[in-house]
Short mmCIF file of C-alpha atoms in Angstrom, two decimals:
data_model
loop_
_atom_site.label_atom_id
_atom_site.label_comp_id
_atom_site.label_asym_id
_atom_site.label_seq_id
_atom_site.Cartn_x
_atom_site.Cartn_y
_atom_site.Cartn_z
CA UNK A 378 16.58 40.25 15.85
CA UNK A 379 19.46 37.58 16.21
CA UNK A 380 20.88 36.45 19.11
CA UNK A 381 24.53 35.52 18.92
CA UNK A 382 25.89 33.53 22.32
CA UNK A 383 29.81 32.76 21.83
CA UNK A 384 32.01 30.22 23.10
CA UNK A 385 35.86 29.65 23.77
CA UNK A 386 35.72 27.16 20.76
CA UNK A 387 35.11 29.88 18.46
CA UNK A 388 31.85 28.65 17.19
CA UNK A 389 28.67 30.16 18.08
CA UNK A 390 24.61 29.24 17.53
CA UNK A 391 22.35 31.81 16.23
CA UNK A 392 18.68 31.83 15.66
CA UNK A 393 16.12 33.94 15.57
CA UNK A 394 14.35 34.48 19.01
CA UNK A 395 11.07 32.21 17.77
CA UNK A 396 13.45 29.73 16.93
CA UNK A 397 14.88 29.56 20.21
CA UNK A 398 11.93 29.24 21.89
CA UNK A 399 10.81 26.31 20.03
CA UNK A 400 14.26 24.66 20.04
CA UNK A 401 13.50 24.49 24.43
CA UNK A 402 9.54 23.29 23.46
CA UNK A 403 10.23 20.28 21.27
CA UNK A 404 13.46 19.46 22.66
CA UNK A 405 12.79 20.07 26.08
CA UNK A 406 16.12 21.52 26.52
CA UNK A 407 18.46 24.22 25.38
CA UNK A 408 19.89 22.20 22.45
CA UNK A 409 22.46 24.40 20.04
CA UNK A 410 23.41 24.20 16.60
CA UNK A 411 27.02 25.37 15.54
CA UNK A 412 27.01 29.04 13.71
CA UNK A 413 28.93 29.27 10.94
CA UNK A 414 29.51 33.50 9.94
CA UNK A 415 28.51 34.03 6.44
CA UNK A 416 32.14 35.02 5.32
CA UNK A 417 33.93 31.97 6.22
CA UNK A 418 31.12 30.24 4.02
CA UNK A 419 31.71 32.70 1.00
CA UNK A 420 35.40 31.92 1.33
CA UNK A 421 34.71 28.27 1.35
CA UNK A 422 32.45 28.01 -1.31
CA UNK A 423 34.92 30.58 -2.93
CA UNK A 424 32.18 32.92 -3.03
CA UNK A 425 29.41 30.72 -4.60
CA UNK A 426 31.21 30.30 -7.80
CA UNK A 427 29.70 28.06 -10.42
CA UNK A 428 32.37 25.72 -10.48
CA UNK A 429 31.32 24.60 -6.69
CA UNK A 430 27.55 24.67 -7.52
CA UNK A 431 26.55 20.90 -6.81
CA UNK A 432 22.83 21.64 -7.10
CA UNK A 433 20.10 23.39 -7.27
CA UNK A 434 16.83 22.39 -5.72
CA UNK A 435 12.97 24.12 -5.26
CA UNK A 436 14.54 25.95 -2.66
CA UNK A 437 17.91 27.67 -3.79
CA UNK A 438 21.37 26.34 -4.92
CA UNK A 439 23.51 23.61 -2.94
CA UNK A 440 27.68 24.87 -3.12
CA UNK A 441 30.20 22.33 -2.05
CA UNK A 442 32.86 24.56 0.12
CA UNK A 443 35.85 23.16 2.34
CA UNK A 444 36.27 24.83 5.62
CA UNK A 445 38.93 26.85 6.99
CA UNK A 446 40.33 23.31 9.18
CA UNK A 447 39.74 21.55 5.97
CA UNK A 448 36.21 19.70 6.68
CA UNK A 449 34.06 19.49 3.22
CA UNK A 450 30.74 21.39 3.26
CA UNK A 451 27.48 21.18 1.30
CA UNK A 452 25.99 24.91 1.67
CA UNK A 453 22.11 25.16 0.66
CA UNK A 454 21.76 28.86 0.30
CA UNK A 455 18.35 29.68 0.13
CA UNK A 456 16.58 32.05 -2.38
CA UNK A 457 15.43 34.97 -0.88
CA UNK A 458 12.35 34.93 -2.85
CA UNK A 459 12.21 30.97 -3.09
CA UNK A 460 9.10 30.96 -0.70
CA UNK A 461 11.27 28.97 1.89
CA UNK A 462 10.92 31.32 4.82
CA UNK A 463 11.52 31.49 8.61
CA UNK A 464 8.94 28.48 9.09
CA UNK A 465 10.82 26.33 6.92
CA UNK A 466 14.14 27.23 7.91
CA UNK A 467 13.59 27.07 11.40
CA UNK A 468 11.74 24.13 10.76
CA UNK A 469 14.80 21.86 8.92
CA UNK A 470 16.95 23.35 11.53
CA UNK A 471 15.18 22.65 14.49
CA UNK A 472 14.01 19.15 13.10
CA UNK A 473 17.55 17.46 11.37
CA UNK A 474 19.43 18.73 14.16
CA UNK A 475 17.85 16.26 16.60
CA UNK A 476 18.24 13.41 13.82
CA UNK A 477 20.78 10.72 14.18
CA UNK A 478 20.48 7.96 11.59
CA UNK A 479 23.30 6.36 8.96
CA UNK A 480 20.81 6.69 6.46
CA UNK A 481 20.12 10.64 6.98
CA UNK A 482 21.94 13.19 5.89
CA UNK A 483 23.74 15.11 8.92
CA UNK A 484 23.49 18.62 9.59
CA UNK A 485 26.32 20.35 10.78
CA UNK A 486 25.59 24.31 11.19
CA UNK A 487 23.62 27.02 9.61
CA UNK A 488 24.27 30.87 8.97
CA UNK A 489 21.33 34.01 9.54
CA UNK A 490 22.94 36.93 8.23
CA UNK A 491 20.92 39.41 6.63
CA UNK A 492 18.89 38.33 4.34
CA UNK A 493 20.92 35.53 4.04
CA UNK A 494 20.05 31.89 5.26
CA UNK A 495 22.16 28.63 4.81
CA UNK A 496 22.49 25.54 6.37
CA UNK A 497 25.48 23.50 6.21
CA UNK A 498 25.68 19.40 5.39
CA UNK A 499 27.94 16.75 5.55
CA UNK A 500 29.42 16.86 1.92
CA UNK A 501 28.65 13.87 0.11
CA UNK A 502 30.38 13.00 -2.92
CA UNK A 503 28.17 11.15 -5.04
CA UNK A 504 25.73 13.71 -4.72
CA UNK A 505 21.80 12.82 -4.86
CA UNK A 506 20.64 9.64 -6.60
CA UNK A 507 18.88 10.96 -9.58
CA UNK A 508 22.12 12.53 -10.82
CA UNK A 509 23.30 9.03 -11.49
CA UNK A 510 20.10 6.88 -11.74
CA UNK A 511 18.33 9.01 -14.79
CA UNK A 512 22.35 8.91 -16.68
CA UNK A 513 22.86 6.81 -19.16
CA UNK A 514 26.50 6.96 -18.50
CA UNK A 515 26.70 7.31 -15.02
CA UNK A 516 24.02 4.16 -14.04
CA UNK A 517 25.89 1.54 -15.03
CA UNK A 518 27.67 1.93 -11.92
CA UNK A 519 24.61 1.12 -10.12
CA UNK A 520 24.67 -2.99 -10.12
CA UNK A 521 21.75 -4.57 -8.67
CA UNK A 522 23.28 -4.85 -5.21
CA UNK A 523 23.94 -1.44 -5.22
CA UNK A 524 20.64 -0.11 -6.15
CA UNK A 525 18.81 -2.74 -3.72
CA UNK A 526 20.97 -1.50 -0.75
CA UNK A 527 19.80 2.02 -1.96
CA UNK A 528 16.34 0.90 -1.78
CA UNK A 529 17.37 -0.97 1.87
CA UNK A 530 18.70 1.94 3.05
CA UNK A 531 15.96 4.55 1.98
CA UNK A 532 13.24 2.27 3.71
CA UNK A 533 15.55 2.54 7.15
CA UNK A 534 15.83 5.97 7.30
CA UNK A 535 12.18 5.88 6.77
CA UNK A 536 10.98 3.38 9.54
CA UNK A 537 13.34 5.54 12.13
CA UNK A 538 11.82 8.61 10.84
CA UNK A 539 7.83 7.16 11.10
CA UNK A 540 9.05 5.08 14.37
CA UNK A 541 12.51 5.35 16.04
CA UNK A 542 13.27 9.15 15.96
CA UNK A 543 12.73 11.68 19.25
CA UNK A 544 10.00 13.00 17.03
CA UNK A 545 7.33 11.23 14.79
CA UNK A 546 8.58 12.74 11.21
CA UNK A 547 6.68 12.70 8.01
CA UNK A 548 9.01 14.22 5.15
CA UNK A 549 6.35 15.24 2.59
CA UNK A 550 8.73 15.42 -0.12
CA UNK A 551 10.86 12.34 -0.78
CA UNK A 552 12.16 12.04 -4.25
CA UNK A 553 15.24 10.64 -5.44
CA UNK A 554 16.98 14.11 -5.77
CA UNK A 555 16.44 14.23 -1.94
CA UNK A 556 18.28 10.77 -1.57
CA UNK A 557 21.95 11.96 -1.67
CA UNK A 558 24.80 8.81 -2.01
CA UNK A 559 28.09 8.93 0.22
CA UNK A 560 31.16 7.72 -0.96
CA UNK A 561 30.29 3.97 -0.63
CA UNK A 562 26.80 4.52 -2.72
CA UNK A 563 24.99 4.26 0.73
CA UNK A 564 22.06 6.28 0.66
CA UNK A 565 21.42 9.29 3.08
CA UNK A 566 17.38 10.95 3.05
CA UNK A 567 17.98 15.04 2.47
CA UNK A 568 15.63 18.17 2.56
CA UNK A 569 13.68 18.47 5.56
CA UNK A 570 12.02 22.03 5.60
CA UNK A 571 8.74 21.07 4.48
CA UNK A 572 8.44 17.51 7.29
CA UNK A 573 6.40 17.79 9.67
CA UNK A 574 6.40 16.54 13.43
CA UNK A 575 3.79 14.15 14.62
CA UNK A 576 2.38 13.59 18.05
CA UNK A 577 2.48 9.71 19.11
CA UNK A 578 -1.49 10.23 19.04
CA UNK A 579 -1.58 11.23 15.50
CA UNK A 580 -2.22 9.51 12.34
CA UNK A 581 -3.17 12.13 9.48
CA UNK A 582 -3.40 15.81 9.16
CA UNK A 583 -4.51 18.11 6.66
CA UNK A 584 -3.57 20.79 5.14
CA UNK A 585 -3.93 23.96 2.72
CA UNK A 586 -0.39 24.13 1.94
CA UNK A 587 0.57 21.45 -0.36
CA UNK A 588 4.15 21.48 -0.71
CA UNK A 589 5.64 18.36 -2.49
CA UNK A 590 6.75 16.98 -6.46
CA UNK A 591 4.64 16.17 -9.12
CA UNK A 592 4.66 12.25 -9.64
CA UNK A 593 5.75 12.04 -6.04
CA UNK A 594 2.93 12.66 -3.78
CA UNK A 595 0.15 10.15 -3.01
CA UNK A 596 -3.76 10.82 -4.38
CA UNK A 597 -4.82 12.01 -0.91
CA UNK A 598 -1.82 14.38 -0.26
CA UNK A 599 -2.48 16.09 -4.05
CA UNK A 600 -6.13 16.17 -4.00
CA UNK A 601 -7.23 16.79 -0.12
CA UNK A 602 -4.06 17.69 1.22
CA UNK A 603 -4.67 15.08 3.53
CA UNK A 604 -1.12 13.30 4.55
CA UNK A 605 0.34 10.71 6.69
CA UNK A 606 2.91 8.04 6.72
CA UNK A 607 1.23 6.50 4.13
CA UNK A 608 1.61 9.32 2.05
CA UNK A 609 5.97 9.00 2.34
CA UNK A 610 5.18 5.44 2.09
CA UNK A 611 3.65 6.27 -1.64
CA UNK A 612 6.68 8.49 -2.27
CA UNK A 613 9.10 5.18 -1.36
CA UNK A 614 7.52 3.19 -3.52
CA UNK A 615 7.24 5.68 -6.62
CA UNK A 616 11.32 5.53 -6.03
CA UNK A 617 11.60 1.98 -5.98
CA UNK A 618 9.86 1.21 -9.65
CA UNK A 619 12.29 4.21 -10.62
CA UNK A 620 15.18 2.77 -9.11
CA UNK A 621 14.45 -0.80 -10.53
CA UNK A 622 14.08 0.92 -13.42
CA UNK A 623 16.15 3.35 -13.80
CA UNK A 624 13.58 5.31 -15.44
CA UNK A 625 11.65 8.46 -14.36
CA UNK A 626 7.89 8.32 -13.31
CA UNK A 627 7.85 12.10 -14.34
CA UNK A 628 7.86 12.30 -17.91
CA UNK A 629 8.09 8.50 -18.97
CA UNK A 630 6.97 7.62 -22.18
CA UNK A 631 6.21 4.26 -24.21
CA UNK A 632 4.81 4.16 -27.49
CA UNK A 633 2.90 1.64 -27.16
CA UNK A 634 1.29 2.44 -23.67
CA UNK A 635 0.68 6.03 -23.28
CA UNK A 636 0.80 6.37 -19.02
CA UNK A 637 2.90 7.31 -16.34
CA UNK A 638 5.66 4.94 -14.96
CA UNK A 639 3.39 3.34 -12.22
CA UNK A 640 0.74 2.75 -15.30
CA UNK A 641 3.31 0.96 -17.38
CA UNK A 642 4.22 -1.20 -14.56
CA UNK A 643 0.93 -2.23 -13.55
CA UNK A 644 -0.45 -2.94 -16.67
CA UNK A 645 2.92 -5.43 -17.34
CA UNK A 646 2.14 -7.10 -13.22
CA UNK A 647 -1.45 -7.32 -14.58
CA UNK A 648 0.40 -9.29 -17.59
CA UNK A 649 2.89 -11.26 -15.62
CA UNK A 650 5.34 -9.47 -17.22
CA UNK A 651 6.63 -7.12 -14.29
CA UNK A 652 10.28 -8.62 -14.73
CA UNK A 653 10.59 -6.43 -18.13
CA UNK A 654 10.48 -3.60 -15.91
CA UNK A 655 14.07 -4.08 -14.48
CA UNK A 656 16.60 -1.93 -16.12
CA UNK A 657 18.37 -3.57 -19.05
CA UNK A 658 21.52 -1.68 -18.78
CA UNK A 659 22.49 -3.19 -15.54
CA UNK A 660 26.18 -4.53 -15.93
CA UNK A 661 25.28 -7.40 -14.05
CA UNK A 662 22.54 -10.39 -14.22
CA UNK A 663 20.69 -10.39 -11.61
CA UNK A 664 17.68 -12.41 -9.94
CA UNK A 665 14.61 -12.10 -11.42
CA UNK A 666 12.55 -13.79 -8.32
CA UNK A 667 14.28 -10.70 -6.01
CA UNK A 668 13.87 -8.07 -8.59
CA UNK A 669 10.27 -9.11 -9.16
CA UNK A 670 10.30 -9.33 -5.25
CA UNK A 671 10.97 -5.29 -5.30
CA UNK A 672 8.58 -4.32 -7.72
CA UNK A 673 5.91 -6.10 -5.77
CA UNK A 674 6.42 -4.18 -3.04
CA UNK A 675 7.02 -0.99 -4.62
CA UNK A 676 3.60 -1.65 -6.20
CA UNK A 677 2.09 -2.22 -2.88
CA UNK A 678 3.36 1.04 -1.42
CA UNK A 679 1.48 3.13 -4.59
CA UNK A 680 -1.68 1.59 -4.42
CA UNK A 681 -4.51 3.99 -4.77
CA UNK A 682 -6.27 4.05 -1.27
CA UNK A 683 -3.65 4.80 1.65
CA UNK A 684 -4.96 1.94 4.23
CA UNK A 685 -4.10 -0.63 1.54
CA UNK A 686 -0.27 0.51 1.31
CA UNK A 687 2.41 -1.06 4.53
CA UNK A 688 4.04 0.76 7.34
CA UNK A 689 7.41 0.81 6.25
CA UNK A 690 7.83 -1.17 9.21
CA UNK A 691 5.83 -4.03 7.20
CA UNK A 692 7.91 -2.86 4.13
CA UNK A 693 11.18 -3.24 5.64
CA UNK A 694 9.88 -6.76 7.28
CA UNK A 695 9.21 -7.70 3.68
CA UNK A 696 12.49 -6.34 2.02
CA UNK A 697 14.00 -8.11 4.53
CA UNK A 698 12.57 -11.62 4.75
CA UNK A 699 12.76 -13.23 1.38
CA UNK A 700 9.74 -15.92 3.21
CA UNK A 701 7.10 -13.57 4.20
CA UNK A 702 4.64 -13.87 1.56
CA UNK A 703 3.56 -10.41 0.03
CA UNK A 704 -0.16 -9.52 -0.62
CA UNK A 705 -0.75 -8.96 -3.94
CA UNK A 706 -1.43 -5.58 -4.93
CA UNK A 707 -4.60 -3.08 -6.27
CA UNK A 708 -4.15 -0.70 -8.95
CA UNK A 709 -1.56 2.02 -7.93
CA UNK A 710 -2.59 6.04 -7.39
CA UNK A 711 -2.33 7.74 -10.71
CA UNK A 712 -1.87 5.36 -12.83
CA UNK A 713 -4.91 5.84 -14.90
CA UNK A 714 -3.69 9.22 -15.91
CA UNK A 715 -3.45 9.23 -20.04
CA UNK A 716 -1.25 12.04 -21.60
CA UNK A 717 -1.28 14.23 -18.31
CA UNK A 718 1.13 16.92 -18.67
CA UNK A 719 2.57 19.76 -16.20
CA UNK A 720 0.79 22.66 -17.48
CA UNK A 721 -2.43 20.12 -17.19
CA UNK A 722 -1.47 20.23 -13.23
CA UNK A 723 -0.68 23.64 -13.32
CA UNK A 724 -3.92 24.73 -14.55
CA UNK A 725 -6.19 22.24 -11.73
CA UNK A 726 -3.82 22.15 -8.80
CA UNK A 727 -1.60 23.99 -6.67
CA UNK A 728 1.25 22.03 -7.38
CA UNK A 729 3.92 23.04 -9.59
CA UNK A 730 6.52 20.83 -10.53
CA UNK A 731 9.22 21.28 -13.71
CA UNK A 732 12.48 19.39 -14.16
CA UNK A 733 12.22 18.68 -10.70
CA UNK A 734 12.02 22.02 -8.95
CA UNK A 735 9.37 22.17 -6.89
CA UNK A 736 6.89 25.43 -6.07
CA UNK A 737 4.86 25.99 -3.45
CA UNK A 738 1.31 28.02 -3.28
CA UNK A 739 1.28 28.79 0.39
CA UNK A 740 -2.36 29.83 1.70
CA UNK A 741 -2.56 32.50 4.62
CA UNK A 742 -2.88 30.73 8.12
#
């Protein structure tokens, strides 16, 4: 049943009644969230066409609309079969509604109608950062500044996540086609229906439901479903060898060293070659000490056993200060995988991942 309260501003917040109710528990107060009705979103979205299709993610397709006052939208409208139910709605909603950080991406309304469930974003126009990064005609506009404020950024809207926000947050599925890039390339963290709040108290959970992206997800997370901090710490770093350079950790392949990304780029630190890691199609020179600085840490947030990777509040500390000395690092998670391929994990897992859609096994509670 839906519960529709209307005010004079001709907006109006709907949720389901269990939603409400938990909106008043973590908040502590009754908190609402604009409703948008489902035929001003067709209209703005000009009913889903293709043409406005920005997207389409694990959990249904992302439509850029402009409003009837002439605000731009991003409209995730989720698959009715995707597997993202109630929980998970109710869960993003309730959760990046009560987030306020530059470097997150801001929520703005949702719509319950039917069978129908969307929740609407801040448009941003330079959509998420693997739909430039993994171009070979669209990176070149990432310069090393830019893709090192990326990085900056990404590690910020981490620490306030892990440290800052109302709620302790662990995101469970960072990738880079959850970063999303505003109009000045700044870097905004996207996707929140499979985080999960912590209590100040708490420093790991497990779980049978792993929910997450092949080549993402730390060794503990994929194998025990045990996660943490340290597991979105993992996550960071498998971004920041991809984003230094500018290849995928999914999929990568070298002829001469059959591994993942993280395998290729420890056996070169193991070499002292890490600086042929950073991406040769960058349009600009740039400092091999602070691009070897990047990998370091990057390599440092993958490492195999979870209480050797930082905080992110040491990683941003380290970004950050150009003097602190970094540790040096132990063999990353993974990276001793030879010739893995999906349908190896699909067969010994519960984790599906292809072209960077991600599937879900949910186990009964």
């Amino acid at each position: 049943m839906i519960f529709l309260i209307w005010y004079s501003r001709k907006c109006c917040t709907c949720f389901t009644a269990p939603i409400v109710q938990s909106t008043q528990q973590l908040a502590g107060q009754d908190e609402e969230l604009p409703f948008i009705d489902f035929k001003s979103i067709e209209m703005a979205t000009n009913y889903f066409s293709q043409e406005n299709k920005l997207g389409q993610g694990g959990f249904g397709p992302v439509y850029k609309g402009i409003l009837a006052n002439g605000q731009e939208i991003a409209a995730k409208r989720l698959l009715k079969m995707s597997g993202h139910g109630v929980e998970q709605f109710k869960n993003e909603v309730l959760l990046i509604s009560k987030l306020q950080h530059r470097n997150l991406v801001r929520l703005l309304g949702c719509c319950i109608q039917g069978d129908e469930r969307i929740l609407i974003y801040e448009y941003l126009p330079n959509k998420s950062l693997d739909s430039i990064l993994f171009d070979a005609r669209k990176k070149v506009c990432l310069d090393w500044g830019k893709r090192a404020s990326i990085i900056d950024g990404i590690a910020q809207g981490l620490l306030y996540l892990h440290n800052y926000s109302r709620l302790k947050i662990i995101h469970r599925d960072l990738k880079t086609s959850n970063i999303l890039l505003d109009v000045h390339m700044h870097p905004k963290i996207s996707d929140f229906g499979t985080a999960r709040i912590f209590k100040d108290s708490d420093s790991r959970a497990n779980t049978k439901s792993i929910i997450g992206t092949y080549g993402y997800m730390s060794p503990e997370y994929a194998m025990d479903g045990c996660f943490s901090e340290k597991s979105d710490v993992f996550s960071f770093g498998v971004m920041v060898m991809e984003i230094v350079s500018g290849k995928r950790n999914n999929g990568f392949y070298n002829p001469d060293r059959v591994s993942n990304l993280l395998g290729y780029a420890w056996d070169l630190w193991i070499e002292g070659k890490v600086s042929d890691l950073i991406d040769s199609t960058m349009n600009k020179i740039i400092p091999v000490i602070e691009g070897t600085r990047y990998i370091q840490v990057g390599l440092l947030c993958v490492q195999d056993s979870a209480t050797d990777r930082p905080t992110m509040t040491d990683v941003v500390s380290m970004l950050g200060n150009e003097s602190t000395i970094l540790p040096i690092p132990k063999q990353p998670g993974f990276s001793a995988i030879i010739g893995l391929k999906c349908g190896d994990v699909a067969n010994n897992s519960r984790i599906y991942s292809v072209n960077e859609v991600t599937i879900t096994e949910i186990d009964g509670r």
